[in-house]
Short mmCIF file of C-alpha atoms and ligand atoms in Angstrom, two decimals:
data_model
loop_
_atom_site.label_atom_id
_atom_site.label_comp_id
_atom_site.label_asym_id
_atom_site.label_seq_id
_atom_site.Cartn_x
_atom_site.Cartn_y
_atom_site.Cartn_z
CA MET A 1400 2.72 12.34 13.61
CA SER A 1401 2.68 9.86 16.44
CA GLU A 1402 0.12 12.12 18.23
CA ALA A 1403 -2.14 11.67 15.20
CA TYR A 1404 -1.65 7.89 15.07
CA VAL A 1405 -5.08 6.89 13.83
CA HIS A 1406 -5.48 3.65 15.79
CA GLY A 1407 -4.37 5.11 19.16
CA TYR A 1408 -2.57 3.22 21.92
CA GLU A 1409 -5.48 1.84 23.95
CA PRO A 1410 -5.13 -1.70 25.41
CA ARG A 1411 -7.87 -2.94 23.05
CA GLU A 1412 -5.84 -1.70 20.06
CA ASN A 1413 -2.72 -3.40 21.42
CA GLU A 1414 -4.64 -6.65 21.75
CA ARG A 1415 -5.86 -6.21 18.17
CA LEU A 1416 -2.28 -5.83 16.91
CA LEU A 1417 -1.28 -9.03 18.71
CA ASP A 1418 -4.29 -10.96 17.35
CA GLN A 1419 -3.45 -9.65 13.90
CA ALA A 1420 0.15 -10.77 14.14
CA GLU A 1421 -0.75 -14.27 15.34
CA THR A 1422 -3.27 -14.72 12.54
CA LEU A 1423 -0.88 -13.54 9.89
CA VAL A 1424 2.33 -15.29 10.90
CA GLY A 1425 2.36 -17.86 8.11
CA LEU A 1426 1.12 -15.55 5.39
CA LEU A 1427 3.50 -12.69 6.09
CA HIS A 1428 6.58 -14.24 7.68
CA ASN A 1429 7.09 -17.68 6.14
CA ASP A 1430 9.82 -16.35 3.82
CA THR A 1431 11.58 -14.03 6.26
CA ALA A 1432 14.60 -15.45 8.06
CA TYR A 1433 17.88 -13.70 8.81
CA ALA A 1434 21.26 -15.42 8.91
CA ALA A 1435 23.01 -16.04 12.21
CA GLY A 1436 25.20 -13.09 13.12
CA SER A 1437 23.22 -10.55 11.12
CA VAL A 1438 22.09 -7.30 12.67
CA VAL A 1439 18.48 -6.29 12.02
CA LEU A 1440 16.60 -3.05 12.65
CA GLU A 1441 12.84 -3.34 13.15
CA ALA A 1442 11.40 0.13 12.65
CA GLY A 1443 8.05 0.92 14.29
CA CYS A 1444 7.80 -2.30 16.31
CA GLY A 1445 4.77 -1.14 18.29
CA VAL A 1446 3.78 -3.61 20.99
CA GLY A 1447 6.11 -6.23 19.54
CA ALA A 1448 3.43 -8.06 17.60
CA GLN A 1449 5.87 -8.97 14.79
CA THR A 1450 9.03 -8.82 16.91
CA VAL A 1451 8.55 -12.15 18.66
CA THR A 1452 7.94 -14.03 15.40
CA LEU A 1453 10.89 -12.35 13.72
CA ALA A 1454 13.28 -13.03 16.58
CA GLN A 1455 12.09 -16.61 17.07
CA ARG A 1456 12.44 -17.40 13.39
CA SER A 1457 16.00 -16.01 13.31
CA PRO A 1458 17.45 -16.94 16.69
CA GLY A 1459 21.03 -16.24 15.60
CA ALA A 1460 20.30 -12.70 14.38
CA ARG A 1461 20.36 -9.67 16.68
CA PHE A 1462 17.39 -7.32 16.53
CA THR A 1463 17.08 -3.69 17.51
CA SER A 1464 13.39 -2.81 17.59
CA VAL A 1465 12.46 0.86 17.80
CA ASP A 1466 9.23 2.76 18.21
CA VAL A 1467 8.32 6.32 19.07
CA SER A 1468 5.89 5.20 21.80
CA ALA A 1469 7.48 4.39 25.18
CA GLU A 1470 4.27 2.71 26.29
CA SER A 1471 4.20 0.37 23.30
CA LEU A 1472 7.88 -0.43 23.79
CA ALA A 1473 7.28 -1.39 27.42
CA GLU A 1474 4.57 -3.79 26.25
CA ALA A 1475 6.84 -5.14 23.50
CA LYS A 1476 9.59 -5.77 26.03
CA ARG A 1477 7.18 -7.61 28.34
CA LYS A 1478 6.13 -9.79 25.43
CA ALA A 1479 9.72 -10.51 24.36
CA ASP A 1480 10.70 -11.36 27.96
CA ALA A 1481 7.69 -13.66 28.30
CA ALA A 1482 8.81 -15.45 25.12
CA GLY A 1483 12.31 -15.78 26.58
CA LEU A 1484 13.93 -13.84 23.74
CA ILE A 1485 17.53 -12.82 24.28
CA ASN A 1486 18.27 -11.51 20.78
CA VAL A 1487 16.17 -8.31 20.84
CA GLN A 1488 16.86 -4.92 22.30
CA PHE A 1489 14.23 -2.20 22.35
CA GLN A 1490 14.89 1.49 21.97
CA GLN A 1491 12.63 4.52 21.88
CA ALA A 1492 13.30 6.53 18.73
CA ASP A 1493 11.60 8.46 15.96
CA ILE A 1494 12.19 7.08 12.45
CA PHE A 1495 13.04 10.61 11.33
CA ALA A 1496 15.74 11.04 14.00
CA LEU A 1497 17.28 7.63 14.51
CA PRO A 1498 20.40 7.46 16.69
CA PHE A 1499 22.31 4.93 14.55
CA ALA A 1500 25.42 5.25 12.38
CA PRO A 1501 25.04 4.84 8.60
CA GLU A 1502 25.46 1.27 7.34
CA SER A 1503 25.14 -0.25 10.80
CA PHE A 1504 22.47 -2.85 9.92
CA ASP A 1505 22.40 -5.86 7.57
CA HIS A 1506 18.63 -5.78 7.28
CA VAL A 1507 15.73 -3.48 8.01
CA PHE A 1508 12.19 -4.73 8.67
CA VAL A 1509 9.15 -2.48 8.56
CA CYS A 1510 5.55 -3.58 9.08
CA PHE A 1511 2.38 -1.47 9.06
CA LEU A 1512 4.39 1.70 9.60
CA LEU A 1513 4.53 3.56 6.27
CA GLU A 1514 0.73 3.77 6.15
CA HIS A 1515 0.91 6.19 9.10
CA LEU A 1516 3.70 8.45 7.83
CA PRO A 1517 3.13 11.64 5.82
CA ARG A 1518 6.54 11.19 4.12
CA PRO A 1519 6.96 7.45 3.52
CA VAL A 1520 9.69 7.76 0.88
CA GLU A 1521 11.75 9.98 3.17
CA ALA A 1522 11.40 7.33 5.89
CA LEU A 1523 12.60 4.62 3.49
CA VAL A 1524 15.57 6.77 2.42
CA ILE A 1525 16.54 7.32 6.07
CA LEU A 1526 16.25 3.59 6.78
CA LYS A 1527 18.20 2.70 3.63
CA ARG A 1528 21.06 4.91 4.83
CA LEU A 1529 21.34 2.64 7.88
CA LEU A 1530 21.75 -0.46 5.72
CA ARG A 1531 25.13 -1.75 4.68
CA PRO A 1532 25.65 -2.05 0.90
CA GLY A 1533 23.88 -5.23 -0.22
CA GLY A 1534 21.66 -5.20 2.86
CA THR A 1535 17.93 -5.82 2.49
CA MET A 1536 14.82 -3.92 3.42
CA THR A 1537 11.52 -5.77 3.97
CA VAL A 1538 8.34 -3.74 4.06
CA ILE A 1539 4.86 -5.09 4.76
CA GLU A 1540 1.76 -2.95 4.37
CA GLY A 1541 -1.98 -3.50 4.00
CA ASP A 1542 -4.39 -1.77 1.65
CA HIS A 1543 -7.93 -1.30 2.86
CA GLY A 1544 -9.12 -0.81 -0.72
CA SER A 1545 -8.36 -4.50 -1.25
CA THR A 1546 -11.21 -5.51 1.04
CA TYR A 1547 -14.17 -7.30 -0.45
CA PHE A 1548 -16.64 -9.65 1.09
CA HIS A 1549 -19.91 -11.54 0.94
CA PRO A 1550 -22.60 -10.50 1.63
CA ASP A 1551 -21.55 -7.22 0.05
CA SER A 1552 -22.69 -4.05 1.80
CA ASP A 1553 -22.46 -0.35 0.92
CA ALA A 1554 -22.64 0.52 4.60
CA ALA A 1555 -19.65 -1.73 5.34
CA HIS A 1556 -17.63 -0.11 2.52
CA GLN A 1557 -18.59 3.31 3.90
CA ALA A 1558 -17.39 2.34 7.39
CA ILE A 1559 -14.06 1.23 5.90
CA GLN A 1560 -13.88 4.54 4.03
CA CYS A 1561 -14.17 6.35 7.38
CA LEU A 1562 -10.85 4.85 8.45
CA VAL A 1563 -9.30 5.62 5.04
CA LYS A 1564 -10.40 9.26 5.34
CA LEU A 1565 -9.31 9.66 8.96
CA GLN A 1566 -5.92 8.19 8.19
CA LYS A 1567 -5.55 10.60 5.28
CA MET A 1568 -6.54 13.52 7.54
CA ALA A 1569 -3.77 12.39 9.94
CA GLY A 1570 -1.25 12.44 7.08
CA GLY A 1571 -1.23 8.70 6.42
CA ASN A 1572 -2.44 6.43 3.65
CA ALA A 1573 -4.56 3.34 4.32
CA LEU A 1574 -4.28 2.37 0.64
CA ILE A 1575 -0.48 2.33 0.62
CA GLY A 1576 0.00 -1.39 -0.06
CA ARG A 1577 -0.58 -0.96 -3.80
CA GLN A 1578 2.14 1.74 -3.86
CA LEU A 1579 4.85 -0.31 -2.22
CA TYR A 1580 6.79 -1.02 -5.41
CA PRO A 1581 6.98 2.60 -6.65
CA LEU A 1582 7.76 3.88 -3.14
CA MET A 1583 10.62 1.45 -2.61
CA VAL A 1584 12.03 2.15 -6.06
CA GLU A 1585 11.75 5.90 -5.48
CA ALA A 1586 13.69 5.46 -2.24
CA GLY A 1587 16.54 4.02 -4.32
CA LEU A 1588 16.24 0.37 -3.37
CA GLU A 1589 17.29 -2.15 -6.00
CA ARG A 1590 15.94 -5.56 -7.06
CA VAL A 1591 12.62 -4.64 -5.49
CA HIS A 1592 10.11 -7.46 -5.50
CA VAL A 1593 6.60 -7.04 -4.13
CA SER A 1594 4.31 -9.98 -3.53
CA PRO A 1595 0.62 -9.70 -2.71
CA ARG A 1596 -0.47 -11.86 0.20
CA MET A 1597 -4.16 -12.46 -0.04
CA MET A 1598 -6.09 -13.49 3.00
CA TYR A 1599 -9.21 -15.44 2.06
CA VAL A 1600 -11.53 -16.39 4.90
CA ASP A 1601 -14.69 -18.47 5.00
CA SER A 1602 -16.33 -20.35 7.84
CA SER A 1603 -14.36 -23.53 7.15
CA ARG A 1604 -11.50 -21.66 8.92
CA PRO A 1605 -12.98 -20.57 12.28
CA ASP A 1606 -9.56 -19.43 13.52
CA LEU A 1607 -9.31 -16.91 10.67
CA VAL A 1608 -12.95 -15.87 11.03
CA GLU A 1609 -12.17 -15.02 14.63
CA GLY A 1610 -8.62 -13.73 14.13
CA LEU A 1611 -8.91 -11.78 10.89
CA ILE A 1612 -12.54 -10.78 10.28
CA LYS A 1613 -13.58 -10.12 13.86
CA LYS A 1614 -10.54 -9.37 15.99
CA THR A 1615 -8.34 -7.73 13.36
CA PHE A 1616 -10.24 -6.00 10.60
CA THR A 1617 -13.65 -5.22 12.08
CA ALA A 1618 -12.10 -4.36 15.46
CA MET A 1619 -9.86 -1.87 13.64
CA ILE A 1620 -12.81 -0.25 11.88
CA GLU A 1621 -14.86 -0.18 15.09
CA GLY A 1622 -11.93 1.53 16.80
CA VAL A 1623 -12.41 4.74 14.78
CA ARG A 1624 -16.18 5.06 15.49
CA GLU A 1625 -15.98 8.07 17.78
CA SER A 1626 -13.32 9.91 15.73
CA ALA A 1627 -15.30 9.36 12.52
CA ILE A 1628 -18.50 10.68 14.05
CA GLU A 1629 -16.64 13.61 15.63
CA ALA A 1630 -15.02 14.44 12.29
CA GLY A 1631 -18.50 14.54 10.73
CA ILE A 1632 -17.70 11.93 8.05
CA THR A 1633 -20.42 9.53 9.20
CA ASP A 1634 -23.33 9.30 11.63
CA PRO A 1635 -23.75 6.66 14.34
CA GLU A 1636 -26.51 4.73 12.54
CA THR A 1637 -24.68 4.43 9.21
CA PHE A 1638 -21.39 3.54 10.87
CA ASP A 1639 -22.94 0.93 13.18
CA ALA A 1640 -24.81 -0.64 10.26
CA GLY A 1641 -21.48 -0.92 8.41
CA VAL A 1642 -19.80 -2.60 11.35
CA ARG A 1643 -22.77 -4.96 11.76
CA ASP A 1644 -22.45 -5.92 8.09
CA LEU A 1645 -18.73 -6.56 8.51
CA TYR A 1646 -19.47 -8.92 11.40
CA ARG A 1647 -22.15 -10.48 9.20
CA THR A 1648 -19.40 -11.67 6.84
CA ALA A 1649 -18.13 -13.83 9.72
CA GLU A 1650 -21.26 -15.99 9.69
CA ALA A 1651 -21.53 -19.47 8.18
CA ASP A 1652 -22.22 -18.28 4.61
CA GLY A 1653 -19.90 -15.24 4.78
CA VAL A 1654 -16.60 -14.69 2.93
CA PHE A 1655 -13.94 -12.06 3.51
CA CYS A 1656 -10.87 -11.15 1.45
CA TYR A 1657 -7.99 -8.77 2.15
CA THR A 1658 -4.61 -8.37 0.48
CA PHE A 1659 -1.35 -7.45 2.19
CA PHE A 1660 1.73 -6.47 0.21
CA LYS A 1661 5.24 -7.55 1.10
CA GLY A 1662 8.17 -5.85 -0.59
CA VAL A 1663 11.84 -6.76 -0.37
CA GLY A 1664 14.55 -4.54 -1.83
CA GLU A 1665 18.30 -4.31 -1.64
CA LYS A 1666 20.66 -1.43 -1.03
CA SER A 1667 23.07 -1.04 -3.91
CA ARG A 1668 26.43 -2.74 -3.37
CA ARG A 1669 28.03 0.21 -5.15
CA SER A 1670 26.97 2.85 -2.59
C1 LIG B 2343 0.24 -0.13 13.25
S1 LIG B 2343 1.55 -0.04 14.38
C2 LIG B 2343 2.50 -1.38 13.79
C3 LIG B 2343 3.37 -1.98 14.83
C4 LIG B 2343 4.09 -3.25 14.42
N1 LIG B 2343 5.04 -3.03 13.37
C5 LIG B 2343 3.10 -4.32 13.99
O1 LIG B 2343 3.15 -4.77 12.84
O2 LIG B 2343 2.28 -4.73 14.81
C6 LIG B 2343 2.53 1.38 13.86
C7 LIG B 2343 3.60 1.77 14.88
O3 LIG B 2343 4.41 2.79 14.28
C8 LIG B 2343 4.81 3.68 15.32
N2 LIG B 2343 5.23 4.94 14.71
C9 LIG B 2343 4.47 5.84 14.05
N3 LIG B 2343 5.24 6.89 13.66
C10 LIG B 2343 6.50 6.62 14.07
C11 LIG B 2343 7.75 7.31 13.96
N4 LIG B 2343 7.84 8.48 13.35
N5 LIG B 2343 8.84 6.75 14.49
C12 LIG B 2343 8.78 5.54 15.11
N6 LIG B 2343 7.63 4.84 15.26
C13 LIG B 2343 6.51 5.37 14.74
C14 LIG B 2343 3.59 3.79 16.19
O4 LIG B 2343 3.94 4.23 17.50
C15 LIG B 2343 3.06 2.37 16.17
O5 LIG B 2343 3.57 1.61 17.25
#
């Protein structure tokens, strides 16, 4: 499934993931901190966009961050080294064939990974097996259906739909955020709590206009232009009009909203 990874591994996409992580630090990570001495698995770390925040916020915890892409891992390692992190080790591995013993982690952290997997519950079950009883799993996902904006635009919604369709064709689900609770419960996690994290942006917050509307969301939609046209689900004019309208929401009178979902569940102490 990594071959079908809808966003690809181009440098521009890597930059987008880093911009996204910087913009979202407070919203997504303010309530994640791991105790000193705990052992944490970050599954699907990509270019390390969340890794640095996680490891800096929990300097006494030890992180193992895995991804299927060697290229992304090399970038993640460069980023961790540049930040002077000494509590992270990176390892190339597929979520569905992880080289770790059962119950070897206190916590598992997953961000923007399930949306790309054809079998998300199976992935959660595999990851849960690696948790010690009483250990926690944190899962963060977006949901592109949660996007609304001013000025509203059919073309912009259609452009977003192109990504939703392409991701579905690749076996993923760009609307997975709303399903986090049932997925985590189905995987057998207990005390599951999901909180929506809504990003509201208007021009009084130029950093978010730049970081979220332009560099994160619209850049992500723009990134699937060629694939969407090739797949015959849009034409260049309609798609470009949609992207233009998304950028339009970044102007002085524009407003943009998107909701992320963060779920935390526990592995039963009885298992
Ligand atoms: C959208 S990126 C998210 C990266 C990072 N968690 C973040 O929040 O920036 C998804 C990552 O999942 C990885 N991935 C996809 N399928 C995988 C699998 N089966 N095993 C391990 N990693 C996988 C991709 O290589 C990619 O780096």
